[in-house]
């Protein structure tokens, strides 16, 4: 079936290092992708998004890369801080236009001080 | 300023006792979603309202119902909560006329005794 998956369930990085969180998607018809950050006990928070007509988009300390050839999405966080510790989900809009999202399983980012 | 508000943040109910969770939004978005999220899992869509149209997911149990009396409010009713319904319940909204990003509320943590 169609799914969005993450390669690593947990990523541990040193404070100040760069983090890279990966996501594989299987629906080639998806044309919109989002990264969410979810801290413990809170709702998912929008971080950054990208459309399929782009291969890179930058925000504040975050960059999303999209490789449609291999159906791969990544989130890069520069100079990772303790406050970045959270679970990160990727999501895609799939092939429908109903506004539904398909979520990946999530990667836990742990930042060591 | 809170844009998607969920009340209460924590809800304790008894096995089989009906419970209602509420969500309100100040964004005037036309779509509202309800998700169930269990520990270490991605959010699972239960149903959504596209304007006034209710859209149920095929695998959502009949025990879960929803109401949307107006644009701003949406309710999740659990008729007879079971122990397996203990979870975080997330509300999200989206404006399909201008974007495809879903914005989440802080969630309600439901405990079933």
Coordinates of C-alpha atoms in Angstrom, one line a residue:
Chain A
X1 CA 0.0 0.0 0.0
X2 CA 1.0 3.6 -0.1
X3 CA 3.0 4.8 2.8
X4 CA 5.5 7.3 4.0
X5 CA 8.3 5.8 6.0
X6 CA 11.3 7.0 7.9
X7 CA 14.6 5.2 7.8
X8 CA 15.7 5.7 11.4
X9 CA 13.4 5.6 14.5
X10 CA 15.9 7.5 16.7
X11 CA 18.6 10.0 15.9
X12 CA 21.0 11.2 18.5
X13 CA 23.2 14.3 17.8
X14 CA 25.5 16.5 19.7
X15 CA 24.4 20.1 20.4
X16 CA 25.7 22.3 17.7
X17 CA 26.0 19.6 15.1
X18 CA 23.8 19.4 12.0
X19 CA 20.9 16.9 11.9
X20 CA 19.5 15.1 8.9
X21 CA 16.2 13.3 9.2
X22 CA 15.2 11.1 6.2
X23 CA 11.8 10.0 4.8
X24 CA 10.9 7.7 2.0
X25 CA 7.6 8.0 0.3
X26 CA 5.9 5.6 -2.2
X27 CA 3.2 7.7 -3.8
X28 CA 4.7 9.2 -6.9
X29 CA 1.5 11.3 -7.4
X30 CA 2.2 13.2 -4.2
X31 CA 3.0 16.8 -5.0
X32 CA 3.1 18.4 -1.5
X33 CA 5.2 17.4 1.5
X34 CA 5.4 18.7 5.0
X35 CA 7.6 18.3 8.0
X36 CA 6.1 18.5 11.5
X37 CA 7.8 18.7 14.9
X38 CA 6.0 17.2 17.9
X39 CA 7.3 17.8 21.4
X40 CA 6.2 15.5 24.2
X41 CA 2.6 16.1 25.2
X42 CA 2.0 18.6 22.4
X43 CA 0.4 18.7 19.0
X44 CA 2.5 18.5 15.8
X45 CA 3.9 21.9 14.8
X46 CA 4.5 22.8 11.2
X47 CA 8.1 23.3 10.4
X48 CA 8.5 23.6 6.6
X49 CA 6.9 22.4 3.4
X50 CA 7.8 21.8 -0.2
X51 CA 6.0 21.3 -3.4
X52 CA 7.1 18.7 -6.0
X53 CA 8.2 21.4 -8.5
X54 CA 11.0 22.3 -6.1
X55 CA 13.9 20.2 -4.9
X56 CA 15.1 22.4 -2.0
X57 CA 13.5 24.9 0.3
X58 CA 15.1 26.7 3.2
X59 CA 13.8 28.2 6.4
X60 CA 15.3 29.4 9.5
X61 CA 18.0 26.8 10.4
X62 CA 16.0 24.1 8.5
X63 CA 16.2 22.9 4.9
X64 CA 14.0 20.4 3.2
X65 CA 15.3 18.4 0.2
X66 CA 13.1 16.5 -2.2
X67 CA 14.5 13.9 -4.6
X68 CA 11.6 12.8 -6.7
X69 CA 13.7 10.3 -8.6
X70 CA 14.2 8.1 -5.6
X71 CA 11.1 9.4 -3.7
X72 CA 13.1 10.7 -0.8
X73 CA 12.6 13.6 1.5
X74 CA 15.0 14.9 4.1
X75 CA 15.0 17.6 6.8
X76 CA 18.2 19.2 7.7
X77 CA 18.6 21.1 10.9
X78 CA 21.6 23.3 11.3
X79 CA 23.4 23.9 14.6
X80 CA 21.0 21.6 16.4
X81 CA 19.9 22.9 19.8
X82 CA 18.4 21.1 22.9
X83 CA 15.0 22.7 22.0
X84 CA 15.1 20.7 18.7
X85 CA 14.6 17.5 20.7
X86 CA 11.3 16.1 19.5
X87 CA 9.7 13.6 17.2
X88 CA 9.7 14.6 13.6
X89 CA 7.1 13.4 11.1
X90 CA 7.0 13.8 7.4
X91 CA 3.7 13.8 5.6
X92 CA 2.5 13.8 2.0
X93 CA -0.7 14.7 0.4
X94 CA -1.0 11.5 -1.6
X95 CA -3.0 11.3 -4.8
X96 CA -6.2 12.8 -3.6
X97 CA -7.4 16.3 -3.4
X98 CA -9.4 15.9 -0.2
X99 CA -6.8 17.6 2.0
X100 CA -5.8 14.4 3.7
X101 CA -2.2 13.7 4.7
X102 CA -0.3 10.5 4.8
X103 CA 2.1 10.5 7.8
X104 CA 5.4 8.7 8.2
X105 CA 6.1 6.8 11.4
X106 CA 8.3 9.5 13.0
X107 CA 11.9 9.9 14.0
X108 CA 12.9 10.9 17.5
X109 CA 15.7 13.4 17.6
X110 CA 17.7 13.5 20.8
X111 CA 20.1 16.4 21.3
X112 CA 23.0 15.8 23.7
X113 CA 24.3 18.9 25.5
Chain B
X1 CA -2.3 33.6 20.1
X2 CA -3.8 30.2 20.0
X3 CA -5.4 29.4 16.6
X4 CA -6.6 25.8 17.2
X5 CA -7.8 25.3 20.7
X6 CA -8.7 22.0 22.3
X7 CA -10.5 21.5 25.5
X8 CA -9.9 20.0 27.9
X9 CA -6.2 19.3 27.6
X10 CA -6.6 16.2 29.8
X11 CA -9.8 14.2 30.2
X12 CA -10.4 11.2 32.4
X13 CA -13.5 9.1 31.8
X14 CA -14.8 5.7 32.9
X15 CA -15.1 2.7 30.8
X16 CA -18.3 2.9 28.8
X17 CA -19.1 6.5 29.9
X18 CA -19.7 8.8 26.9
X19 CA -17.2 11.6 26.6
X20 CA -17.0 14.7 24.3
X21 CA -13.8 16.5 23.3
X22 CA -14.0 19.9 21.7
X23 CA -12.0 21.8 19.2
X24 CA -12.3 25.4 18.1
X25 CA -10.4 27.6 15.7
X26 CA -9.9 31.2 15.0
X27 CA -8.5 30.7 11.5
X28 CA -11.8 30.4 9.7
X29 CA -10.5 27.3 7.9
X30 CA -13.1 25.3 6.0
X31 CA -11.7 21.8 6.9
X32 CA -11.4 20.3 10.4
X33 CA -9.9 17.0 11.2
X34 CA -9.8 14.6 14.1
X35 CA -6.8 12.3 14.7
X36 CA -6.1 9.7 17.2
X37 CA -2.5 9.3 18.3
X38 CA -1.2 6.5 20.5
X39 CA 2.2 6.4 22.1
X40 CA 5.2 6.4 19.6
X41 CA 2.9 6.3 16.6
X42 CA 1.9 8.7 13.9
X43 CA -1.5 10.5 14.1
X44 CA -4.3 8.4 12.6
X45 CA -7.1 10.2 10.9
X46 CA -10.5 9.3 12.2
X47 CA -12.6 11.7 10.1
X48 CA -12.8 15.2 8.8
X49 CA -15.3 17.8 7.9
X50 CA -14.9 19.5 4.5
X51 CA -17.1 22.5 5.1
X52 CA -20.3 20.9 6.3
X53 CA -19.6 17.5 4.7
X54 CA -18.6 14.7 7.0
X55 CA -16.0 12.3 5.8
X56 CA -15.4 9.2 7.8
X57 CA -12.4 7.0 7.4
X58 CA -13.2 3.4 6.5
X59 CA -11.6 1.9 9.6
X60 CA -12.9 4.4 12.2
X61 CA -15.1 2.5 14.7
X62 CA -18.8 3.5 15.0
X63 CA -18.0 4.3 18.6
X64 CA -16.5 7.6 17.3
X65 CA -18.8 10.3 16.1
X66 CA -18.3 14.0 15.3
X67 CA -20.3 17.1 15.1
X68 CA -19.5 20.5 13.5
X69 CA -22.2 23.0 14.4
X70 CA -20.4 25.9 12.7
X71 CA -17.2 26.8 11.0
X72 CA -15.3 27.4 14.3
X73 CA -16.2 24.4 16.4
X74 CA -15.9 20.7 16.0
X75 CA -16.6 17.9 18.5
X76 CA -15.5 14.4 18.9
X77 CA -17.9 12.1 20.7
X78 CA -16.9 8.7 22.0
X79 CA -20.1 6.8 22.8
X80 CA -18.7 4.0 24.9
X81 CA -15.0 4.5 25.6
X82 CA -12.9 1.3 26.0
X83 CA -9.5 1.0 27.5
X84 CA -8.1 0.9 23.9
X85 CA -9.4 4.3 23.3
X86 CA -7.0 5.9 25.7
X87 CA -4.8 8.1 23.5
X88 CA -4.0 11.7 22.5
X89 CA -6.8 13.2 20.3
X90 CA -5.6 15.9 17.9
X91 CA -7.7 18.4 16.0
X92 CA -6.3 20.1 12.9
X93 CA -7.6 22.6 10.4
X94 CA -6.9 23.6 6.9
X95 CA -7.9 26.2 4.4
X96 CA -8.2 24.4 1.1
X97 CA -8.8 27.6 -0.8
X98 CA -5.3 28.9 -0.1
X99 CA -3.0 26.1 1.0
X100 CA -2.6 22.5 1.9
X101 CA -1.0 22.8 5.3
X102 CA -2.8 21.3 8.3
X103 CA -2.5 23.2 11.6
X104 CA -2.8 21.2 14.7
X105 CA -4.1 22.0 18.2
X106 CA -2.3 21.0 21.4
X107 CA -4.4 17.8 21.7
X108 CA -6.5 16.3 24.4
X109 CA -5.0 13.4 26.4
X110 CA -7.8 10.9 27.2
X111 CA -7.5 8.4 30.0
X112 CA -10.1 5.6 30.4
X113 CA -10.4 4.0 33.8

